[in-house]
Amino acid sequence: LQLALSGELRKDIDDGDKYRESMIGVGPFVRYYYPLDKFYPFAEAEAMFGSWKEGEPGDPYFKEGFFMFGIYVGAAYPMGDKVTFDAMIGYSRSRWSWEAYEGEGTEKQMDGGLAIKAGFTIYLR
């Protein structure tokens, strides 16, 4: 299971206006490793569901829901017994949906393309 969180708060230096963005997503992923001596090649598939919102504090926030899936190949490099550095490349596709202005229904946007990801994996065994 993976969890993605992000947040941002910006303040305009000229007039002091503030702007916020936040995102939360959760979803499953599966990864198959092929263990070699010095690194571990792998294939991965993932899906994520979540929501994103933006706006100025005190005003109603603009909210969107999203669904994302991806398939990747990569390699994990061990950095000790319980940590690896992972790098991968693949295809990712996302779908965003939100309520249109003035009750005109739901609008949707779909994006897809090349994804390059890197990070650390910590094993809790």
PDB file of C-alpha atoms in Angstrom:
ATOM      1  CA  LEU A   1       0.000   0.000   0.000  1.00  0.00           C
ATOM      2  CA  GLN A   2       1.334   3.448  -0.811  1.00  0.00           C
ATOM      3  CA  LEU A   3       0.387   6.850   0.548  1.00  0.00           C
ATOM      4  CA  ALA A   4       1.116  10.183  -1.118  1.00  0.00           C
ATOM      5  CA  LEU A   5       0.794  13.514   0.689  1.00  0.00           C
ATOM      6  CA  SER A   6       1.762  16.983  -0.421  1.00  0.00           C
ATOM      7  CA  GLY A   7       1.026  20.506   0.677  1.00  0.00           C
ATOM      8  CA  GLU A   8       2.015  24.023  -0.171  1.00  0.00           C
ATOM      9  CA  LEU A   9       1.332  27.448   1.307  1.00  0.00           C
ATOM     10  CA  ARG A  10       2.432  30.530  -0.622  1.00  0.00           C
ATOM     11  CA  LYS A  11       2.282  34.160   0.424  1.00  0.00           C
ATOM     12  CA  ASP A  12       2.433  37.042  -2.042  1.00  0.00           C
ATOM     13  CA  ILE A  13       5.202  39.382  -0.893  1.00  0.00           C
ATOM     14  CA  ASP A  14       3.481  42.435  -2.428  1.00  0.00           C
ATOM     15  CA  ASP A  15      -0.017  42.200  -0.926  1.00  0.00           C
ATOM     16  CA  GLY A  16       0.256  39.381   1.661  1.00  0.00           C
ATOM     17  CA  ASP A  17      -2.409  37.185  -0.005  1.00  0.00           C
ATOM     18  CA  LYS A  18      -2.059  33.506   0.814  1.00  0.00           C
ATOM     19  CA  TYR A  19      -2.710  30.501  -1.430  1.00  0.00           C
ATOM     20  CA  ARG A  20      -2.870  26.825  -0.407  1.00  0.00           C
ATOM     21  CA  GLU A  21      -2.682  23.518  -2.257  1.00  0.00           C
ATOM     22  CA  SER A  22      -2.896  20.024  -0.806  1.00  0.00           C
ATOM     23  CA  MET A  23      -3.098  16.483  -2.169  1.00  0.00           C
ATOM     24  CA  ILE A  24      -3.704  13.098  -0.575  1.00  0.00           C
ATOM     25  CA  GLY A  25      -3.722   9.766  -2.371  1.00  0.00           C
ATOM     26  CA  VAL A  26      -3.694   6.114  -1.403  1.00  0.00           C
ATOM     27  CA  GLY A  27      -3.554   2.894  -3.393  1.00  0.00           C
ATOM     28  CA  PRO A  28      -2.033  -0.523  -3.894  1.00  0.00           C
ATOM     29  CA  PHE A  29       1.105  -1.427  -5.790  1.00  0.00           C
ATOM     30  CA  VAL A  30       2.750  -4.715  -6.655  1.00  0.00           C
ATOM     31  CA  ARG A  31       6.443  -5.179  -7.390  1.00  0.00           C
ATOM     32  CA  TYR A  32       8.354  -8.271  -8.516  1.00  0.00           C
ATOM     33  CA  TYR A  33      12.115  -8.339  -7.830  1.00  0.00           C
ATOM     34  CA  TYR A  34      14.676 -10.447  -9.639  1.00  0.00           C
ATOM     35  CA  PRO A  35      17.514 -10.612  -7.102  1.00  0.00           C
ATOM     36  CA  LEU A  36      21.072 -10.319  -8.391  1.00  0.00           C
ATOM     37  CA  ASP A  37      24.250  -9.829  -6.352  1.00  0.00           C
ATOM     38  CA  LYS A  38      24.684  -6.043  -6.531  1.00  0.00           C
ATOM     39  CA  PHE A  39      21.200  -4.740  -7.448  1.00  0.00           C
ATOM     40  CA  TYR A  40      17.631  -5.982  -7.912  1.00  0.00           C
ATOM     41  CA  PRO A  41      15.819  -5.352 -11.224  1.00  0.00           C
ATOM     42  CA  PHE A  42      12.027  -5.178 -10.840  1.00  0.00           C
ATOM     43  CA  ALA A  43       8.691  -4.633 -12.566  1.00  0.00           C
ATOM     44  CA  GLU A  44       5.923  -2.662 -10.845  1.00  0.00           C
ATOM     45  CA  ALA A  45       2.239  -1.852 -11.318  1.00  0.00           C
ATOM     46  CA  GLU A  46       0.383   0.715  -9.201  1.00  0.00           C
ATOM     47  CA  ALA A  47      -2.974   2.440  -8.771  1.00  0.00           C
ATOM     48  CA  MET A  48      -3.868   5.452  -6.633  1.00  0.00           C
ATOM     49  CA  PHE A  49      -7.090   7.227  -5.665  1.00  0.00           C
ATOM     50  CA  GLY A  50      -7.194  10.626  -4.028  1.00  0.00           C
ATOM     51  CA  SER A  51      -8.195  14.253  -3.935  1.00  0.00           C
ATOM     52  CA  TRP A  52      -6.530  17.592  -4.513  1.00  0.00           C
ATOM     53  CA  LYS A  53      -7.692  21.026  -3.391  1.00  0.00           C
ATOM     54  CA  GLU A  54      -6.532  24.590  -3.843  1.00  0.00           C
ATOM     55  CA  GLY A  55      -7.614  28.075  -2.898  1.00  0.00           C
ATOM     56  CA  GLU A  56      -7.172  31.035  -0.607  1.00  0.00           C
ATOM     57  CA  PRO A  57      -7.705  30.523   3.130  1.00  0.00           C
ATOM     58  CA  GLY A  58     -11.193  31.727   4.108  1.00  0.00           C
ATOM     59  CA  ASP A  59     -12.626  31.163   0.621  1.00  0.00           C
ATOM     60  CA  PRO A  60     -14.236  27.914  -0.612  1.00  0.00           C
ATOM     61  CA  TYR A  61     -11.590  25.532  -1.940  1.00  0.00           C
ATOM     62  CA  PHE A  62     -11.601  24.195  -5.494  1.00  0.00           C
ATOM     63  CA  LYS A  63     -11.567  20.370  -5.176  1.00  0.00           C
ATOM     64  CA  GLU A  64     -10.746  17.597  -7.648  1.00  0.00           C
ATOM     65  CA  GLY A  65     -10.733  13.820  -7.379  1.00  0.00           C
ATOM     66  CA  PHE A  66      -8.185  11.726  -9.233  1.00  0.00           C
ATOM     67  CA  PHE A  67      -7.337   8.166 -10.229  1.00  0.00           C
ATOM     68  CA  MET A  68      -3.855   7.203 -11.437  1.00  0.00           C
ATOM     69  CA  PHE A  69      -2.280   3.971 -12.618  1.00  0.00           C
ATOM     70  CA  GLY A  70       1.180   3.141 -13.894  1.00  0.00           C
ATOM     71  CA  ILE A  71       3.490   0.345 -15.000  1.00  0.00           C
ATOM     72  CA  TYR A  72       7.251   0.569 -14.594  1.00  0.00           C
ATOM     73  CA  VAL A  73      10.580  -1.255 -14.819  1.00  0.00           C
ATOM     74  CA  GLY A  74      13.488  -0.332 -12.625  1.00  0.00           C
ATOM     75  CA  ALA A  75      16.233  -1.391 -10.270  1.00  0.00           C
ATOM     76  CA  ALA A  76      16.778  -1.262  -6.521  1.00  0.00           C
ATOM     77  CA  TYR A  77      20.282  -0.715  -5.166  1.00  0.00           C
ATOM     78  CA  PRO A  78      20.804  -1.984  -1.562  1.00  0.00           C
ATOM     79  CA  MET A  79      22.061   0.604   0.928  1.00  0.00           C
ATOM     80  CA  GLY A  80      22.164  -1.698   3.947  1.00  0.00           C
ATOM     81  CA  ASP A  81      20.006  -4.556   5.184  1.00  0.00           C
ATOM     82  CA  LYS A  82      16.674  -2.703   5.204  1.00  0.00           C
ATOM     83  CA  VAL A  83      16.975   0.193   2.733  1.00  0.00           C
ATOM     84  CA  THR A  84      17.235   0.368  -1.066  1.00  0.00           C
ATOM     85  CA  PHE A  85      17.513   3.268  -3.478  1.00  0.00           C
ATOM     86  CA  ASP A  86      15.003   2.677  -6.295  1.00  0.00           C
ATOM     87  CA  ALA A  87      14.887   4.186  -9.786  1.00  0.00           C
ATOM     88  CA  MET A  88      12.271   3.360 -12.409  1.00  0.00           C
ATOM     89  CA  ILE A  89      10.846   4.385 -15.765  1.00  0.00           C
ATOM     90  CA  GLY A  90       7.478   3.577 -17.274  1.00  0.00           C
ATOM     91  CA  TYR A  91       4.034   4.803 -18.269  1.00  0.00           C
ATOM     92  CA  SER A  92       1.607   6.635 -16.004  1.00  0.00           C
ATOM     93  CA  ARG A  93      -1.965   7.705 -16.723  1.00  0.00           C
ATOM     94  CA  SER A  94      -4.212   9.865 -14.561  1.00  0.00           C
ATOM     95  CA  ARG A  95      -7.839  10.977 -14.647  1.00  0.00           C
ATOM     96  CA  TRP A  96      -9.045  14.084 -12.811  1.00  0.00           C
ATOM     97  CA  SER A  97     -12.695  15.032 -12.267  1.00  0.00           C
ATOM     98  CA  TRP A  98     -14.370  18.061 -10.705  1.00  0.00           C
ATOM     99  CA  GLU A  99     -17.717  19.812 -10.539  1.00  0.00           C
ATOM    100  CA  ALA A 100     -18.084  22.399 -13.286  1.00  0.00           C
ATOM    101  CA  TYR A 101     -18.949  25.973 -12.432  1.00  0.00           C
ATOM    102  CA  GLU A 102     -22.601  26.927 -12.015  1.00  0.00           C
ATOM    103  CA  GLY A 103     -23.860  23.338 -11.808  1.00  0.00           C
ATOM    104  CA  GLU A 104     -22.966  22.378 -15.385  1.00  0.00           C
ATOM    105  CA  GLY A 105     -22.092  18.776 -14.424  1.00  0.00           C
ATOM    106  CA  THR A 106     -18.776  17.038 -13.938  1.00  0.00           C
ATOM    107  CA  GLU A 107     -15.699  17.841 -15.995  1.00  0.00           C
ATOM    108  CA  LYS A 108     -12.873  15.361 -16.579  1.00  0.00           C
ATOM    109  CA  GLN A 109      -9.290  15.509 -17.742  1.00  0.00           C
ATOM    110  CA  MET A 110      -7.021  12.591 -18.690  1.00  0.00           C
ATOM    111  CA  ASP A 111      -3.232  12.745 -18.898  1.00  0.00           C
ATOM    112  CA  GLY A 112      -0.662  10.086 -19.667  1.00  0.00           C
ATOM    113  CA  GLY A 113       2.950   9.715 -20.604  1.00  0.00           C
ATOM    114  CA  LEU A 114       6.479   8.808 -19.632  1.00  0.00           C
ATOM    115  CA  ALA A 115       7.169   8.708 -15.894  1.00  0.00           C
ATOM    116  CA  ILE A 116      10.584   8.650 -14.224  1.00  0.00           C
ATOM    117  CA  LYS A 117      10.616   8.012 -10.489  1.00  0.00           C
ATOM    118  CA  ALA A 118      13.280   7.623  -7.822  1.00  0.00           C
ATOM    119  CA  GLY A 119      13.170   7.168  -4.070  1.00  0.00           C
ATOM    120  CA  PHE A 120      13.997   5.022  -1.097  1.00  0.00           C
ATOM    121  CA  THR A 121      12.274   1.859   0.115  1.00  0.00           C
ATOM    122  CA  ILE A 122      12.473   0.898   3.777  1.00  0.00           C
ATOM    123  CA  TYR A 123      11.728  -2.743   4.589  1.00  0.00           C
ATOM    124  CA  LEU A 124       9.936  -3.373   7.893  1.00  0.00           C
ATOM    125  CA  ARG A 125      10.914  -7.001   8.438  1.00  0.00           C
TER     126      ARG A 125
END
